[in-house]
Coordinates of C-alpha atoms in Angstrom, one line a residue:
M1 CA 172.9 149.5 82.4
S2 CA 175.4 151.3 84.9
E3 CA 179.1 150.7 85.6
A4 CA 177.9 148.9 88.7
D5 CA 175.7 146.6 86.7
Y6 CA 178.7 145.8 84.2
M7 CA 180.8 144.7 87.4
R8 CA 178.1 142.9 88.9
R9 CA 177.7 140.8 85.6
A10 CA 181.3 140.2 85.9
I11 CA 180.8 139.1 89.6
E12 CA 178.1 136.6 88.5
L13 CA 180.3 135.2 85.6
A14 CA 183.2 134.9 88.0
A15 CA 181.2 132.7 90.3
C16 CA 180.5 130.3 87.6
G17 CA 183.9 129.0 88.2
A18 CA 183.4 128.0 92.0
G19 CA 185.4 125.1 92.7
W20 CA 187.2 124.7 89.3
T21 CA 189.8 127.5 89.4
A22 CA 191.7 126.4 92.6
P23 CA 194.4 127.3 93.4
N24 CA 193.6 130.3 91.0
P25 CA 191.3 133.0 91.8
M26 CA 187.6 133.1 90.3
V27 CA 187.6 136.0 87.8
G28 CA 184.9 137.5 85.6
A29 CA 185.1 140.1 82.7
V30 CA 182.8 142.1 80.7
I31 CA 183.8 144.1 77.6
V32 CA 181.6 147.3 77.0
K33 CA 181.5 149.6 74.0
D34 CA 179.4 152.3 73.3
G35 CA 177.0 151.3 76.2
R36 CA 176.7 147.6 74.8
I37 CA 178.3 144.6 76.0
I38 CA 180.5 143.1 73.2
G39 CA 181.9 140.3 75.0
E40 CA 182.2 138.5 78.2
G41 CA 183.8 135.7 80.0
Y42 CA 185.3 134.0 83.2
H43 CA 187.9 131.9 84.2
R44 CA 186.5 128.4 83.8
R45 CA 189.1 126.0 85.4
F46 CA 192.8 126.1 86.5
G47 CA 195.0 126.1 83.5
G48 CA 192.3 127.4 81.1
L49 CA 192.1 130.7 79.6
H50 CA 191.7 133.7 82.0
A51 CA 188.6 135.7 82.1
E52 CA 190.1 138.6 80.2
R53 CA 191.1 136.3 77.5
E54 CA 187.6 134.4 77.3
A55 CA 186.0 137.8 77.1
I56 CA 188.2 138.8 74.1
A57 CA 187.4 135.5 72.5
S58 CA 183.7 136.1 72.7
L59 CA 183.9 139.5 71.2
T60 CA 181.2 140.2 68.7
E61 CA 183.0 143.4 67.1
S62 CA 186.3 145.1 67.7
A63 CA 187.1 146.1 71.2
E64 CA 189.2 149.2 70.2
G65 CA 188.3 152.1 72.4
A66 CA 186.0 149.9 74.5
T67 CA 186.0 149.5 78.4
I68 CA 186.8 146.0 80.2
Y69 CA 185.2 145.5 83.5
V70 CA 187.3 142.7 85.6
T71 CA 186.9 141.7 89.0
L72 CA 190.6 141.1 89.6
E73 CA 193.7 142.9 88.5
P74 CA 194.7 141.6 85.2
C75 CA 197.8 139.4 85.3
C76 CA 201.3 140.6 83.7
H77 CA 203.3 137.4 84.0
H78 CA 203.7 134.1 82.2
G79 CA 202.0 131.2 84.0
H80 CA 199.9 128.5 82.6
Q81 CA 198.6 131.2 80.3
P82 CA 200.2 134.5 78.6
P83 CA 199.7 137.8 80.6
C84 CA 196.2 139.3 80.2
T85 CA 197.7 142.7 80.0
D86 CA 199.1 141.8 76.6
A87 CA 195.7 140.8 75.4
I88 CA 194.0 144.0 76.7
L89 CA 196.6 146.1 75.0
E90 CA 196.9 144.1 71.8
N91 CA 192.9 144.8 71.3
K92 CA 193.3 148.3 72.1
I93 CA 191.0 148.4 75.1
A94 CA 191.0 152.0 76.1
R95 CA 189.8 151.7 79.7
V96 CA 190.4 149.0 82.3
V97 CA 187.7 148.9 85.5
I98 CA 189.3 146.7 88.2
G99 CA 187.6 145.3 91.4
S100 CA 189.9 143.5 93.6
R101 CA 193.7 144.0 94.0
D102 CA 195.7 141.1 93.2
P103 CA 198.1 140.1 96.4
N104 CA 200.3 137.8 94.1
P105 CA 203.7 139.1 94.4
L106 CA 203.8 138.5 90.7
V107 CA 201.2 140.9 90.0
A108 CA 200.5 143.0 93.1
G109 CA 200.0 146.4 91.2
K110 CA 202.2 145.5 88.2
G111 CA 199.4 144.7 86.1
A112 CA 197.7 148.1 86.5
A113 CA 201.0 150.0 86.2
I114 CA 201.8 148.3 82.9
L115 CA 198.3 149.3 81.5
R116 CA 198.7 152.9 82.6
E117 CA 202.2 152.8 80.8
H118 CA 200.8 151.8 77.8
G119 CA 198.1 154.5 77.6
A120 CA 195.1 152.7 79.0
E121 CA 192.9 154.4 81.5
V122 CA 192.6 152.3 84.7
T123 CA 190.1 152.7 87.6
E124 CA 191.1 150.6 90.7
D125 CA 188.9 149.3 93.7
F126 CA 185.7 149.4 91.9
L127 CA 183.1 147.5 93.8
R128 CA 186.0 146.1 95.5
E129 CA 184.2 144.8 98.6
E130 CA 181.9 142.8 96.5
C131 CA 184.7 141.6 94.2
D132 CA 186.9 140.7 97.3
A133 CA 184.1 138.5 98.7
L134 CA 184.7 136.1 95.7
N135 CA 188.1 135.1 96.5
P136 CA 188.8 134.8 100.3
E137 CA 190.4 131.2 99.7
F138 CA 192.8 132.7 96.9
F139 CA 193.8 135.8 99.1
R140 CA 194.8 133.4 101.9
Y141 CA 196.6 130.8 100.0
I142 CA 198.6 133.3 97.6
T143 CA 199.9 135.3 100.6
S144 CA 200.5 132.4 103.2
K145 CA 200.7 129.2 101.1
L146 CA 198.2 127.9 103.5
P147 CA 194.6 126.7 102.8
Y148 CA 191.8 129.0 103.6
A149 CA 190.0 126.8 106.6
V150 CA 186.4 126.9 107.4
V151 CA 184.7 125.0 110.2
K152 CA 181.3 124.3 109.4
Y153 CA 178.3 122.3 111.5
A154 CA 174.6 122.1 111.7
M155 CA 173.3 122.7 115.3
T156 CA 170.1 122.8 117.4
L157 CA 169.2 126.3 118.7
D158 CA 170.5 125.1 122.1
G159 CA 173.9 124.1 120.4
K160 CA 173.8 120.4 119.9
I161 CA 175.1 118.7 116.7
A162 CA 174.1 115.3 117.9
S163 CA 171.7 113.6 120.6
R164 CA 172.9 112.0 123.6
T165 CA 172.8 108.6 121.5
G166 CA 174.8 110.3 118.7
A167 CA 171.9 110.6 116.4
S168 CA 172.3 113.5 114.1
K169 CA 170.3 113.1 111.0
W170 CA 168.6 115.2 110.2
I171 CA 169.2 118.5 112.4
T172 CA 168.6 120.9 109.6
G173 CA 166.1 120.8 106.7
E174 CA 166.4 119.9 103.1
T175 CA 166.9 123.5 101.9
A176 CA 169.9 123.7 104.4
R177 CA 171.5 120.3 103.4
E178 CA 171.3 121.3 99.7
H179 CA 173.1 124.5 100.7
V180 CA 175.8 122.5 102.2
H181 CA 176.4 120.6 99.1
R182 CA 176.7 123.7 96.9
M183 CA 179.3 125.0 99.6
R184 CA 181.3 121.6 99.3
G185 CA 181.6 122.0 95.7
R186 CA 183.4 125.5 96.1
Y187 CA 186.1 124.0 98.4
A188 CA 189.1 122.2 97.5
A189 CA 188.8 119.7 100.2
I190 CA 186.6 118.3 102.9
L191 CA 187.8 117.4 106.2
A192 CA 186.2 115.2 109.1
G193 CA 187.9 113.5 111.9
I194 CA 187.7 109.6 112.7
G195 CA 184.8 110.2 115.2
T196 CA 182.7 111.4 112.5
V197 CA 183.7 108.7 110.1
L198 CA 182.9 106.0 112.5
A199 CA 179.6 107.4 113.8
D200 CA 178.1 108.6 110.5
D201 CA 180.2 106.4 107.6
P202 CA 179.8 109.6 105.5
M203 CA 180.9 110.1 101.9
L204 CA 181.8 113.5 102.2
N205 CA 181.4 114.4 98.4
C206 CA 179.4 116.9 96.7
R207 CA 176.0 115.8 95.4
V208 CA 175.3 118.6 93.1
P209 CA 175.2 117.4 89.3
G210 CA 178.2 118.6 87.4
A211 CA 179.9 120.3 90.4
H212 CA 183.5 120.2 91.3
Q213 CA 184.2 117.2 93.8
P214 CA 186.7 118.1 96.5
V215 CA 189.4 116.1 98.0
R216 CA 188.2 114.2 101.2
I217 CA 190.6 114.2 104.1
A218 CA 190.1 111.8 107.1
V219 CA 192.1 112.8 110.2
D220 CA 192.4 109.5 112.0
S221 CA 195.5 109.3 114.3
T222 CA 195.4 105.5 115.1
L223 CA 194.3 104.4 111.5
Q224 CA 190.9 103.3 112.9
I225 CA 189.3 103.9 109.6
P226 CA 187.4 100.7 108.4
L227 CA 188.6 99.5 104.9
T228 CA 184.8 98.9 104.4
S229 CA 183.8 102.5 105.1
K230 CA 182.4 104.7 102.2
L231 CA 185.2 106.9 102.1
V232 CA 187.9 104.1 101.4
Q233 CA 185.4 102.0 99.1
T234 CA 185.0 105.1 96.9
A235 CA 188.7 106.4 96.9
R236 CA 189.4 105.6 93.4
E237 CA 186.1 107.7 92.4
Y238 CA 186.6 110.7 94.9
P239 CA 190.2 111.2 96.1
L240 CA 190.9 110.5 99.8
I241 CA 193.7 111.6 102.0
V242 CA 194.0 109.7 105.4
A243 CA 196.0 111.6 107.7
C244 CA 197.4 109.6 110.8
A245 CA 200.2 109.6 113.3
V246 CA 201.1 106.2 113.2
A247 CA 203.3 104.2 110.7
W248 CA 201.2 100.9 110.6
E249 CA 202.5 99.5 107.5
E250 CA 200.0 96.9 106.6
K251 CA 197.0 99.2 107.2
I252 CA 198.6 102.0 105.1
R253 CA 199.3 99.4 102.5
K254 CA 195.7 98.3 102.3
L255 CA 194.5 101.8 102.2
E256 CA 196.8 102.7 99.3
E257 CA 195.8 99.8 97.3
A258 CA 192.2 101.0 98.0
G259 CA 193.2 104.2 96.1
A260 CA 193.7 106.5 99.3
Q261 CA 196.7 108.5 99.8
V262 CA 198.1 108.3 103.6
W263 CA 200.0 111.0 105.1
V264 CA 201.8 110.1 108.4
L265 CA 202.1 113.4 110.3
P266 CA 202.7 112.7 113.9
G267 CA 202.2 115.5 116.6
E268 CA 203.9 115.6 120.0
D269 CA 200.8 114.6 121.7
G270 CA 200.6 111.4 119.6
R271 CA 197.9 112.7 117.3
V272 CA 197.8 114.1 113.7
D273 CA 199.8 117.4 113.9
L274 CA 197.2 119.5 112.3
Q275 CA 199.5 122.4 111.5
A276 CA 201.7 120.2 109.6
L277 CA 198.5 118.9 107.6
L278 CA 197.7 122.1 106.6
A279 CA 200.9 123.2 105.5
K280 CA 201.0 119.9 103.5
L281 CA 197.9 120.7 101.9
G282 CA 199.2 124.1 101.0
E283 CA 202.4 122.6 99.4
Q284 CA 199.9 120.3 97.5
Q285 CA 198.2 123.6 96.2
I286 CA 194.8 122.4 98.1
S287 CA 194.1 126.1 98.6
S288 CA 190.8 125.8 100.9
V289 CA 189.4 123.1 103.2
L290 CA 186.0 123.0 104.7
A291 CA 185.9 121.0 108.2
E292 CA 182.6 119.3 108.9
G293 CA 183.7 117.1 111.4
G294 CA 183.0 116.9 115.1
G295 CA 183.6 118.9 118.0
E296 CA 187.1 117.4 118.9
I297 CA 188.4 118.2 115.6
H298 CA 186.7 121.7 115.2
E299 CA 188.4 122.6 118.6
S300 CA 191.9 121.2 117.8
L301 CA 191.7 123.2 114.3
L302 CA 190.7 126.4 116.1
R303 CA 193.7 125.8 118.5
T304 CA 196.0 125.8 115.6
G305 CA 195.2 129.7 114.8
Y306 CA 194.7 128.8 111.1
V307 CA 190.9 129.0 110.7
N308 CA 189.7 131.8 108.9
H309 CA 185.8 131.2 108.8
V310 CA 182.8 129.6 110.7
M311 CA 179.5 128.3 109.5
A312 CA 177.0 127.3 111.6
Y313 CA 173.7 126.1 110.3
V314 CA 171.1 126.5 113.1
A315 CA 167.8 124.6 113.3
P316 CA 164.5 125.6 115.1
M317 CA 164.6 123.0 117.7
L318 CA 166.0 122.0 121.3
M319 CA 167.7 119.0 121.9
G320 CA 169.1 119.2 125.4
G321 CA 171.1 116.9 127.2
R322 CA 174.2 117.1 129.1
D323 CA 175.9 114.2 127.1
A324 CA 174.6 115.4 123.7
K325 CA 177.5 116.4 121.3
S326 CA 178.5 120.2 120.7
P327 CA 180.1 121.6 117.7
I328 CA 183.2 122.7 119.6
E329 CA 184.4 120.5 122.3
G330 CA 187.9 119.6 123.6
L331 CA 189.4 121.4 126.6
G332 CA 188.0 124.8 125.3
A333 CA 188.9 128.2 126.7
E334 CA 189.5 128.8 130.4
N335 CA 187.5 131.8 130.4
P336 CA 185.6 134.4 127.9
D337 CA 188.6 136.6 127.4
A338 CA 190.4 133.5 125.9
A339 CA 187.8 132.5 123.7
V340 CA 187.9 132.6 119.8
K341 CA 186.6 136.1 118.6
L342 CA 184.6 136.3 115.6
T343 CA 183.8 139.2 113.4
N344 CA 181.8 140.3 110.0
R345 CA 178.4 138.5 111.0
R346 CA 176.5 137.4 107.9
I347 CA 172.9 135.6 108.3
T348 CA 171.0 133.6 105.5
E349 CA 167.5 132.0 105.9
L350 CA 167.3 128.7 104.5
G351 CA 163.8 127.6 104.7
D352 CA 163.1 127.3 108.5
D353 CA 166.9 127.2 109.3
L354 CA 169.3 129.9 109.5
L355 CA 172.9 130.2 108.3
I356 CA 175.2 132.2 110.5
E357 CA 178.7 133.0 109.4
Y358 CA 181.6 134.8 110.7
D359 CA 185.0 135.4 110.0
V360 CA 187.6 134.6 112.6
A361 CA 189.1 137.6 114.2
E362 CA 191.4 136.2 116.9
Q363 CA 192.5 132.8 118.1
F364 CA 193.0 131.0 121.5

């Protein structure tokens, strides 16, 4: 195996922590000695052992003189776990190959510097682009204290997310729908607007067995959400936050009795202040949010300037209809120059459907 193979094994291991490590990053580590893997591990969940210590715990022989391949710069501070730099040095690992640099101010180059100061050989930025792709959510959260925000929708080739009657099941095929559920398990929270809640009565949970279950968020300015909705009825099983703009005490009490949290966040327009919502999610260490919910809420989120990524599942069908629903509604841009600009295209085939992804480059 080559050095790239060892790091790609560490990347593969890191991905096993998807959804469980937030607000920490996903990290994998592989320890190699004399051309053999003698230990490997990954950060399994928030509060648990970090990848380096997991790998050291799995050692089949002494790591003295070995090389450790780790997808993110080892930490050098005490948090829920002691510094990984200490564990590397205590086990006399001779060389550390690092993929991503850690932007956390508590680390940010200090981990690599400590290792060098104590005699370890350190190689940085190895397969950095591939390693960085593991943790856009962490990088956004740790530098801004705001959640990494994604807008996701399924649409026809002519850009419709529902017919003129509101029917939307099913636009995409089974393979794409399974992919959506795997993606839900990656994110800390799933968000939908009240229009989607009333039209579809969704669960907004992840249906992959054993996967992480995200916090569900309903943006409902005037508290229209029915107490009989699936979201409310399952609030004790799957966490639910209802964000509103009115202090309707009786409805709030009933929602809280059902197990939901209610956040009153009025904006100047009488609707939920989405910037305040995202800021409060960050305060609660909810480091990523997947918005699945309707053209109005998508447009409102884009207008905040806080959306980082867009995922469009495109089905090979043409719906038509001037009154059919679109993925981005609201007032929209006045001209093409004011449109949201996208970059870094990625296309994935999912059965007969396509997943087209972009990062957000600019905002309105």
